[in-house]
Coordinates of C-alpha atoms in Angstrom, one line a residue:
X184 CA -24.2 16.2 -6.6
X185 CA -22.6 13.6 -4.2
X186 CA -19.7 14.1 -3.1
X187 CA -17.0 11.5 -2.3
X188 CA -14.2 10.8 0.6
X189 CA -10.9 10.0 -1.1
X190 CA -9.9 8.3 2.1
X191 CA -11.6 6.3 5.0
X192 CA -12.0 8.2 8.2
X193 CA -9.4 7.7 10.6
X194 CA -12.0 8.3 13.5
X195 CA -14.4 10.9 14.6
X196 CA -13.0 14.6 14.5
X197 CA -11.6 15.6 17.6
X198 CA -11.9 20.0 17.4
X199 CA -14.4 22.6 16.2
X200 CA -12.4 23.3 13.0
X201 CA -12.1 19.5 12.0
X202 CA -12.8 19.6 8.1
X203 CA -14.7 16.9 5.9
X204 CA -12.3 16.3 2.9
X205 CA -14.1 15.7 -0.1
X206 CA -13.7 15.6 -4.1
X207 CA -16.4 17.2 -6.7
X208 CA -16.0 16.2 -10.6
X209 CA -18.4 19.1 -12.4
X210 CA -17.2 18.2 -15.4
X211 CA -20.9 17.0 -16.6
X212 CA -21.9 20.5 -15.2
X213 CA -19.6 21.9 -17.2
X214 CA -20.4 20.3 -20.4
X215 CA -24.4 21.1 -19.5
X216 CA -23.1 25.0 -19.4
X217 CA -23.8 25.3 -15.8
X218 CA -22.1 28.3 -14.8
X219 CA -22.2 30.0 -10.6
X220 CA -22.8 27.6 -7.8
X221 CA -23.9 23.9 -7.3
X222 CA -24.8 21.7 -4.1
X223 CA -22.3 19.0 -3.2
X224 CA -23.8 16.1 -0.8
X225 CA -22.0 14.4 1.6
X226 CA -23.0 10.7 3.1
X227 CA -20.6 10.4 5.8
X228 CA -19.6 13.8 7.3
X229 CA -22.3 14.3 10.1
X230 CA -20.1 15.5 12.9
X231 CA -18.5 17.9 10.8
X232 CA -19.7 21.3 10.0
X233 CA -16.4 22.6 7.6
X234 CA -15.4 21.1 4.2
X235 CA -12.1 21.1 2.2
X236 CA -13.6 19.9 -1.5
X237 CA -10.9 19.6 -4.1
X238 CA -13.4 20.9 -7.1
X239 CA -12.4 19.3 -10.9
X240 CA -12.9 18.4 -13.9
X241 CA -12.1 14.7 -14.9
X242 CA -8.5 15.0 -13.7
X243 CA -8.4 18.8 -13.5
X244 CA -8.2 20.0 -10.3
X245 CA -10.1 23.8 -10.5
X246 CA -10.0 24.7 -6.8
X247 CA -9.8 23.5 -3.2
X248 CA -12.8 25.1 -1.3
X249 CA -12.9 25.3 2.2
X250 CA -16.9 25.9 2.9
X251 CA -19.3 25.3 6.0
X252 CA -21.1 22.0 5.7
X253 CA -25.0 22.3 7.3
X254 CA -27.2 18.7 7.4
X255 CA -24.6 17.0 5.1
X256 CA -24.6 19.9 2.1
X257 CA -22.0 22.3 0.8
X258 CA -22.8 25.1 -1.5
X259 CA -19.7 25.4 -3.3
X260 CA -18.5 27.6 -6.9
X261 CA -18.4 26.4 -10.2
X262 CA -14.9 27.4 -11.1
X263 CA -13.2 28.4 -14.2
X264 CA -12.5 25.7 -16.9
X265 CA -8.7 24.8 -16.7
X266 CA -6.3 23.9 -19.6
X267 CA -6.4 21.0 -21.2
X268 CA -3.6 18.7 -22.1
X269 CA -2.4 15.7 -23.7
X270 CA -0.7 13.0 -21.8
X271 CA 0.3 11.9 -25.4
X272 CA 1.9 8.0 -25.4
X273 CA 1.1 6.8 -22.2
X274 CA 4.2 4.7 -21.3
X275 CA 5.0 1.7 -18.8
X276 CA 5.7 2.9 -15.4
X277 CA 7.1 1.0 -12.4
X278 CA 5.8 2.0 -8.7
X279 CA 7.9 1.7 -6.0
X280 CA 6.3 1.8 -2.9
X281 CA 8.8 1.2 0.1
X282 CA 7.8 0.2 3.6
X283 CA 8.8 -1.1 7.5
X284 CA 6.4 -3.1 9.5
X285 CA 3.1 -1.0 8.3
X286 CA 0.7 -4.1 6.8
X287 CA -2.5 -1.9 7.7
X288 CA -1.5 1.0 6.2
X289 CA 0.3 -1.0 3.6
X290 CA -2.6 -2.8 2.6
X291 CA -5.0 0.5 2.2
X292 CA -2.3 2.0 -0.4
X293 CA -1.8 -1.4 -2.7
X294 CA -6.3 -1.2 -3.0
X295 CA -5.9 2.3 -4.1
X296 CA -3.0 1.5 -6.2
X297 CA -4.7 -1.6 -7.8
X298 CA -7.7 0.5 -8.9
X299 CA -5.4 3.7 -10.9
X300 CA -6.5 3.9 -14.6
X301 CA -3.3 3.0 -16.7
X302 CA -2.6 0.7 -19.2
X303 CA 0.7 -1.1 -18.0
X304 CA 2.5 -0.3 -14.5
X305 CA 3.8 -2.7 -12.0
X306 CA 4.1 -2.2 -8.4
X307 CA 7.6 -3.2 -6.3
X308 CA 6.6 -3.1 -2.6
X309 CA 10.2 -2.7 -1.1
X310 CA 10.2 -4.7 2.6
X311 CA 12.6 -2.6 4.1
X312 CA 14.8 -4.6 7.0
X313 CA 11.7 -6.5 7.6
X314 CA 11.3 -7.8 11.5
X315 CA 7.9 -9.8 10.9
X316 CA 6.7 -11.6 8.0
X317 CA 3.6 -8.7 8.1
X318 CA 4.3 -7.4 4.2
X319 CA 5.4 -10.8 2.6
X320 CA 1.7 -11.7 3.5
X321 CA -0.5 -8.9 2.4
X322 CA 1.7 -9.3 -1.1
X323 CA 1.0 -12.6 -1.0
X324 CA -2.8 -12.2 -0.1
X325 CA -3.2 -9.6 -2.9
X326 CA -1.7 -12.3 -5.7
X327 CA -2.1 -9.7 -8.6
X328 CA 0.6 -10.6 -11.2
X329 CA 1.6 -6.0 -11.1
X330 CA 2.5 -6.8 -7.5
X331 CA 6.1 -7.8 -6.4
X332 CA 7.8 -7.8 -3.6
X333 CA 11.5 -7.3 -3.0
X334 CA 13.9 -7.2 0.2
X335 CA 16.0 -4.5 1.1
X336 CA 17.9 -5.8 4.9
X337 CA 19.5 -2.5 5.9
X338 CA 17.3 0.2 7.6
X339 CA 16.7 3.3 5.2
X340 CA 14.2 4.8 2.8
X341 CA 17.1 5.5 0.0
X342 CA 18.5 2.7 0.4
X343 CA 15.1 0.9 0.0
X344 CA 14.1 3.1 -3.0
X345 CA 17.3 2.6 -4.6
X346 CA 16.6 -1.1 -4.1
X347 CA 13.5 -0.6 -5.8
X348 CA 15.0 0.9 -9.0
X349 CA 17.4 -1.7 -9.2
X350 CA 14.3 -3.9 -9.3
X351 CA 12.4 -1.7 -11.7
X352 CA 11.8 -2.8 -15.3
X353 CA 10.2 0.2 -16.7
X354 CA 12.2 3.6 -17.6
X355 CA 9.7 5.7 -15.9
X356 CA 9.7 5.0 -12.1
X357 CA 7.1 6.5 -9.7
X358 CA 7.6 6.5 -5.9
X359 CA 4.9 7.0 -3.2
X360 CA 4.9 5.9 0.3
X361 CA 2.5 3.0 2.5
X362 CA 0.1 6.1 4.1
X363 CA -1.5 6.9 1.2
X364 CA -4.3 7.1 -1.1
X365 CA -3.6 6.9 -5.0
X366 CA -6.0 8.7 -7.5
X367 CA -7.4 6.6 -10.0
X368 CA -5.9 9.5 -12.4
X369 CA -2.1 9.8 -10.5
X370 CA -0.3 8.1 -13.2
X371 CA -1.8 9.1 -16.2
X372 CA -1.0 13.0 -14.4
X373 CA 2.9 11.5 -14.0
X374 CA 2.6 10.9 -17.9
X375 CA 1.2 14.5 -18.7
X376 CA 4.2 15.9 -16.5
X377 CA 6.9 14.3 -18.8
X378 CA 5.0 15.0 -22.1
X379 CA 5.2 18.6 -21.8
X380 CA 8.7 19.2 -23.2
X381 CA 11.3 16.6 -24.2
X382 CA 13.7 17.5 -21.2
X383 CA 11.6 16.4 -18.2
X384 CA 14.0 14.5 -16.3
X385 CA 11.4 14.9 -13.0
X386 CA 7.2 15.1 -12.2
X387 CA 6.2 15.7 -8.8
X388 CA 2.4 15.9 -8.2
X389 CA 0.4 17.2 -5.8
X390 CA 0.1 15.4 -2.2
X391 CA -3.3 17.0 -0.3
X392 CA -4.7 16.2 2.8
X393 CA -6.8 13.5 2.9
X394 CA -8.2 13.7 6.8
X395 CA -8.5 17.2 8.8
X396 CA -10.4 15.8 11.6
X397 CA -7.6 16.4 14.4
X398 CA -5.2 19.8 15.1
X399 CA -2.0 18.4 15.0
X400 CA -2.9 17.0 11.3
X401 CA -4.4 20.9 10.3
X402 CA -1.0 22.3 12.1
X403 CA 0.3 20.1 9.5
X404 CA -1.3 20.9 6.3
X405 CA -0.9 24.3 7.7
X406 CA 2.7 24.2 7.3
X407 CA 3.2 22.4 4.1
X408 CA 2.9 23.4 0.7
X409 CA 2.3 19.9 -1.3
X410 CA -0.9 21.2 -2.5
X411 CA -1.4 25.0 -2.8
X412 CA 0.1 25.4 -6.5
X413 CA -2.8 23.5 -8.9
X414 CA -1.3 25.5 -11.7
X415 CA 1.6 22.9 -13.8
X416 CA 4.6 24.1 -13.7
X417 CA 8.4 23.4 -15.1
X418 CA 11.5 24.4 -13.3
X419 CA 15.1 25.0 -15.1
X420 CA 18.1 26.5 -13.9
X421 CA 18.4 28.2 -17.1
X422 CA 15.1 29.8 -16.4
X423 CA 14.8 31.0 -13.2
X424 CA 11.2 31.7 -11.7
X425 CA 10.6 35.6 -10.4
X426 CA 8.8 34.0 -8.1
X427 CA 10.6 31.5 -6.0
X428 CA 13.7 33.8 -4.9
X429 CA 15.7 30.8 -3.3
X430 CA 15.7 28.8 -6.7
X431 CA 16.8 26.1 -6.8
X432 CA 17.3 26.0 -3.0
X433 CA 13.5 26.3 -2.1
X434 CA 12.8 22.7 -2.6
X435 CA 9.6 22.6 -0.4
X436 CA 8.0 24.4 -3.7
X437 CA 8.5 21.2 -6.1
X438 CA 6.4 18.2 -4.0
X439 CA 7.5 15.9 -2.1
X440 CA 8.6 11.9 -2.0
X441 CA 5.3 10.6 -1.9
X442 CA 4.4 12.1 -5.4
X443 CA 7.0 12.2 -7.8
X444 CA 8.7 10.5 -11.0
X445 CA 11.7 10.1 -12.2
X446 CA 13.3 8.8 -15.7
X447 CA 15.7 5.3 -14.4
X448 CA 18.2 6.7 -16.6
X449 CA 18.7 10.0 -14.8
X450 CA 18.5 8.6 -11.2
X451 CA 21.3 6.3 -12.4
X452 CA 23.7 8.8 -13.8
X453 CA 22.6 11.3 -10.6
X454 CA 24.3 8.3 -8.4
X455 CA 20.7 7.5 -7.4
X456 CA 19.2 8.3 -3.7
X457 CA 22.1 9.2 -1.1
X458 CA 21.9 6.7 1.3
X459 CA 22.8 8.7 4.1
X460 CA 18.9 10.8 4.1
X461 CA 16.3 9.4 4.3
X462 CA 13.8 8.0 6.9
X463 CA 15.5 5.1 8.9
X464 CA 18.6 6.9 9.1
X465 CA 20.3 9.0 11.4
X466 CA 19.6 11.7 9.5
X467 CA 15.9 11.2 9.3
X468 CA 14.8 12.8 5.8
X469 CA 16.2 14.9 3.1
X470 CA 16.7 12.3 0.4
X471 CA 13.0 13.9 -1.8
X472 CA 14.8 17.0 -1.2
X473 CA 18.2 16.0 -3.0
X474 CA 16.8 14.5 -6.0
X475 CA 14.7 17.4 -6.3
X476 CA 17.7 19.4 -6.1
X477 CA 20.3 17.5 -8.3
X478 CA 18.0 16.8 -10.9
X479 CA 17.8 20.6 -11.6
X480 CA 21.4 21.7 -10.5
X481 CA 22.4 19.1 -13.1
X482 CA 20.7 21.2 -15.6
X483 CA 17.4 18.6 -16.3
X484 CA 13.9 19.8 -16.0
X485 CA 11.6 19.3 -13.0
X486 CA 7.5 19.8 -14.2
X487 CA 5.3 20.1 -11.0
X488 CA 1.6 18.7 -12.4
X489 CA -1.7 18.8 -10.4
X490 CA -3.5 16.0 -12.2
X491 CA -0.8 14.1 -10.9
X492 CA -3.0 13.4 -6.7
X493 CA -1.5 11.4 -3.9
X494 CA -3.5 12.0 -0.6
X495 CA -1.8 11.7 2.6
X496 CA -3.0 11.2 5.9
X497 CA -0.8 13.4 8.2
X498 CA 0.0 12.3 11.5
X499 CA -2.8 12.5 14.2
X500 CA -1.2 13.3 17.6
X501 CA 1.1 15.6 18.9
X502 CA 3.5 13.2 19.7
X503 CA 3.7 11.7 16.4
X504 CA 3.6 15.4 15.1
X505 CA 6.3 16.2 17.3
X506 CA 8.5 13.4 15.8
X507 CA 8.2 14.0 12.0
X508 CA 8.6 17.9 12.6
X509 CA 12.0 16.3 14.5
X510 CA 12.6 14.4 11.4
X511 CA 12.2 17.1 8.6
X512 CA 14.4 19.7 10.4
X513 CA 17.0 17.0 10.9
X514 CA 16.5 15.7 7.1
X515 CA 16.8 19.4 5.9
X516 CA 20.0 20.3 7.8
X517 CA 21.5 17.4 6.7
X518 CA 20.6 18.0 3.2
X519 CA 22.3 21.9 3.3
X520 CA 25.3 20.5 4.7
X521 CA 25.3 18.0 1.9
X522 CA 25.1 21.1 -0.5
X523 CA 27.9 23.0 1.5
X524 CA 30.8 20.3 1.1
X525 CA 30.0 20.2 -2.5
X526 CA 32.3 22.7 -4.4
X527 CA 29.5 23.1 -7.4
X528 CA 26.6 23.1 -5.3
X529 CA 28.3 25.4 -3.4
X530 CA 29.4 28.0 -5.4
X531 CA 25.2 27.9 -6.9
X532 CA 24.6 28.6 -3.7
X533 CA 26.9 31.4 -3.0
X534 CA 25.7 33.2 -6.3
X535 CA 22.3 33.0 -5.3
X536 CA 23.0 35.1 -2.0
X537 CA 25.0 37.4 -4.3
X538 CA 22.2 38.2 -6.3
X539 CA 19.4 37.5 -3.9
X540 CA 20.7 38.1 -0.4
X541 CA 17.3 40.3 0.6
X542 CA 14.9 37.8 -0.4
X543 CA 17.2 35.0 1.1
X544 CA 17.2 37.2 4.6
X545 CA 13.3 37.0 4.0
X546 CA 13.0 33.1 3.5
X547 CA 15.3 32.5 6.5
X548 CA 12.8 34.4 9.0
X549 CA 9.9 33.1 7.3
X550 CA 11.2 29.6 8.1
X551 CA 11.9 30.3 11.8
X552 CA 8.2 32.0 12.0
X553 CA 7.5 28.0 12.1
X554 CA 8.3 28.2 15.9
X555 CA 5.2 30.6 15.8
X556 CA 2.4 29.3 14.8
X557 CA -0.7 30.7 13.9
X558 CA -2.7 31.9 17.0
X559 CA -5.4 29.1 16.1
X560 CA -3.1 26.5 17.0
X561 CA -1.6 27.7 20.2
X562 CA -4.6 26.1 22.7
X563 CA -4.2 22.8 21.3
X564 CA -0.7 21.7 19.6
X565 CA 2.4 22.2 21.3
X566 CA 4.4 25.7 21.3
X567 CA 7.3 23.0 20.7
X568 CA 6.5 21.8 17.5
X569 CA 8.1 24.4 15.2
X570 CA 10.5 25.3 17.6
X571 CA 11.9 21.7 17.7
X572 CA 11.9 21.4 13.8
X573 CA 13.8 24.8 13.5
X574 CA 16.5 23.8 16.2
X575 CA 16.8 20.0 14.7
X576 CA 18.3 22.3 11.5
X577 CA 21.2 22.8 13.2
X578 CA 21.6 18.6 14.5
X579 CA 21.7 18.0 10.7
X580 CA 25.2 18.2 10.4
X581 CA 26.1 16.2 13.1
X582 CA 23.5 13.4 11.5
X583 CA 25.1 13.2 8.9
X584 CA 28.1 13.0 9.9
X585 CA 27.1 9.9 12.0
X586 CA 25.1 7.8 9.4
X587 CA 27.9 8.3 7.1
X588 CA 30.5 6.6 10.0
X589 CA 27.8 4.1 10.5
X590 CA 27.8 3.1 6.5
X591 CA 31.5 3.4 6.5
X592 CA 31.4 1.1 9.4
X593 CA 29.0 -1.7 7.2
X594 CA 30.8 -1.4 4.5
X595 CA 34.1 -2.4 6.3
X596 CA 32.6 -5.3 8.1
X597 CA 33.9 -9.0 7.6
X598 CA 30.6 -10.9 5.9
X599 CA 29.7 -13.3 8.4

């Protein structure tokens, strides 16, 4: 069997644990009754000797296997056969994909986009305070009647994704970012999120790795957790899970913004994204984190669903690694101050250390063993990359503070 690259290389790897990322449907082995092992073929993995295969069937993911690659060939399992489920009606969705002066990358997400298998979606490329004409013309150069482009002036991803709702004509609206790959299946696995009970408010899907081939980006996918659930799952408040002790605090175990779905008419009554979080802000993130959060505080559903595939190329250098690890602890500090001001939110929070104070002593250490790495990374990514995303917690506050000032400020100002 041949197996296929869901994204082009970014370059040649760079360390001895560099892994090939590749995608295996067995679903025809399946149907033949093939049951133990098969050989997956690669065509463009020679410098590589390890490979990450996402194994499935049709838009099942089974199992990521992580397996030595020797000449070009990976034996790799035959896993079990997952559930499966009905998308049911498969209804219009809009895309919002938001972006600052990115064309290359900009341009490799709309192909993907283009080529997902659903029968009526449109796509809203948000320029956000554009400085160069560079996403007006690969819109223009695409001419697909799905594309549009709109303008959002002020810096800021909420700002720009609430610009892109505004523009949205579809009740279902799906958001993704400009450094990604898009599944053929991703939106179909949106629609199988919602169908699964009548009070989905929320899908996030799964965001793997889509290139391994430098340390920083394995530090990375080391320290996320977009992809290691393939099992779907629904999240209430009135139900909490045994199994995520911080509900609904714990939002790194939902997804994340570059995967997820959201009904228009519950973003609108939520007050849609704050536009203090988010990237381009002086908070840096957080804003994925607080819809995640409000949707279920506000007593809606939130399905997580693994036929639902974004993959993201993670940044490739320490520097940039150093700078979005920078940017999440800032995001996420400003997101818990956000929940501490609010009376409701806080008093949920307050009755969650009541009840699980051991398990939230447990999560709090776990999250400052970021600064400590495992000992695989120490040679060749910075000692300062966790430490610097566990002590930008703590300049959240202070962030937020600021960009809140800064809007204040805008909002004042004379129009010229």
């Amino acid at each position: 069997m041949t197996l296929t690259s869901p994204m082009p290389s970014g370059g040649t790897p760079s360390w001895p644990g560099a892994a090939w990322i590749g995608v295996a449907d067995i679903s025809q082995l399946i149907q033949q009754g093939h049951t133990g092992q098969f050989i997956g073929v690669t065509t463009d993995a020679e410098a590589y000797t390890i490979a990450r295969i996402l194994i499935r069937d049709g838009l099942i993911p089974l199992e990521f296997a992580q397996v030595p690659l020797v000449d070009g060939c990976a034996l790799l399992p035959i896993p079990a056969i997952g559930e499966r489920r009905d998308a049911g009606a498969l209804p219009p969705m809009s895309v919002v994909l938001c972006t600052r002066e990115r064309p290359d990358d900009l341009r490799g997400a709309l192909a993907s986009l283009l080529l997902v298998d659903y029968p009526e979606f449109e796509i809203i490329v948000v320029d956000n305070a554009p400085i160069t004409d560079g996403t007006e013309q690969v819109v223009t150069a695409i001419d697909d009647p799905r594309v549009r482009r709109v303008v959002e002036p002020v810096a800021g991803l909420s700002m720009a994704r609430n610009a892109g709702i505004r523009a949205a004509r579809h009740e279902i609206i799906a958001f993704t970012d400009d450094d990604v790959v898009a599944d053929q299946g991703w939106l179909r696995g949106l629609a199988t999120g919602f169908a699964q009970a009548d009070d989905v408010a929320c899908v996030a899907g799964l965001v793997p790795s889509g290139e391994l081939r430098t340390m920083p980006q394995a530090y990375f996918d080391w320290r996320v957790s977009w992809a290691d659930n393939i099992e779907p799952r629904m999240y209430r408040l009135s139900d909490p899970p045994d199994d995520v002790p911080l509900f609904p605090f714990q939002i790194g175990r939902f997804g994340t913004g570059a995967n997820f779905a959201i009904r228009r008419k519950i973003i609108i009554d939520l007050g849609m994204f704050d536009e203090r979080l988010g990237a381009g802000t002086a908070t840096c993130g957080g804003e994925d984190l607080d819809v995640f959060f409000r949707v279920v505080a506000a007593g809606h559903c939130l399905a997580t669903e693994p036929t639902s595939i974004i993959w993201h190329r993670h940044r490739s250098d320490d520097e940039a690694l150093l700078k979005q690890a920078r940017g999440y602890g800032m995001g996420l500090g400003a997101w818990l101050t956000k929940v501490a001001l609010d009376s409701e939110h806080r008093r949920l929070a307050l009755s969650v250390l009541r009840h699980r104070g051991r398990a939230v002593a447990r999560a709090g250490k776990a999250y400052c063993a970021i600064a400590a790495p495992p000992p695989a990374f120490l040679r060749d990514v910075p000692r300062s990359v966790g430490r610097t995303e566990v002590l930008s917690v703590v300049r959240g506050p202070a962030a937020l503070w600021r960009e809140q000032r800064r809007q204040r400020a805008r909002q004042t100002r004379p129009p010229r």
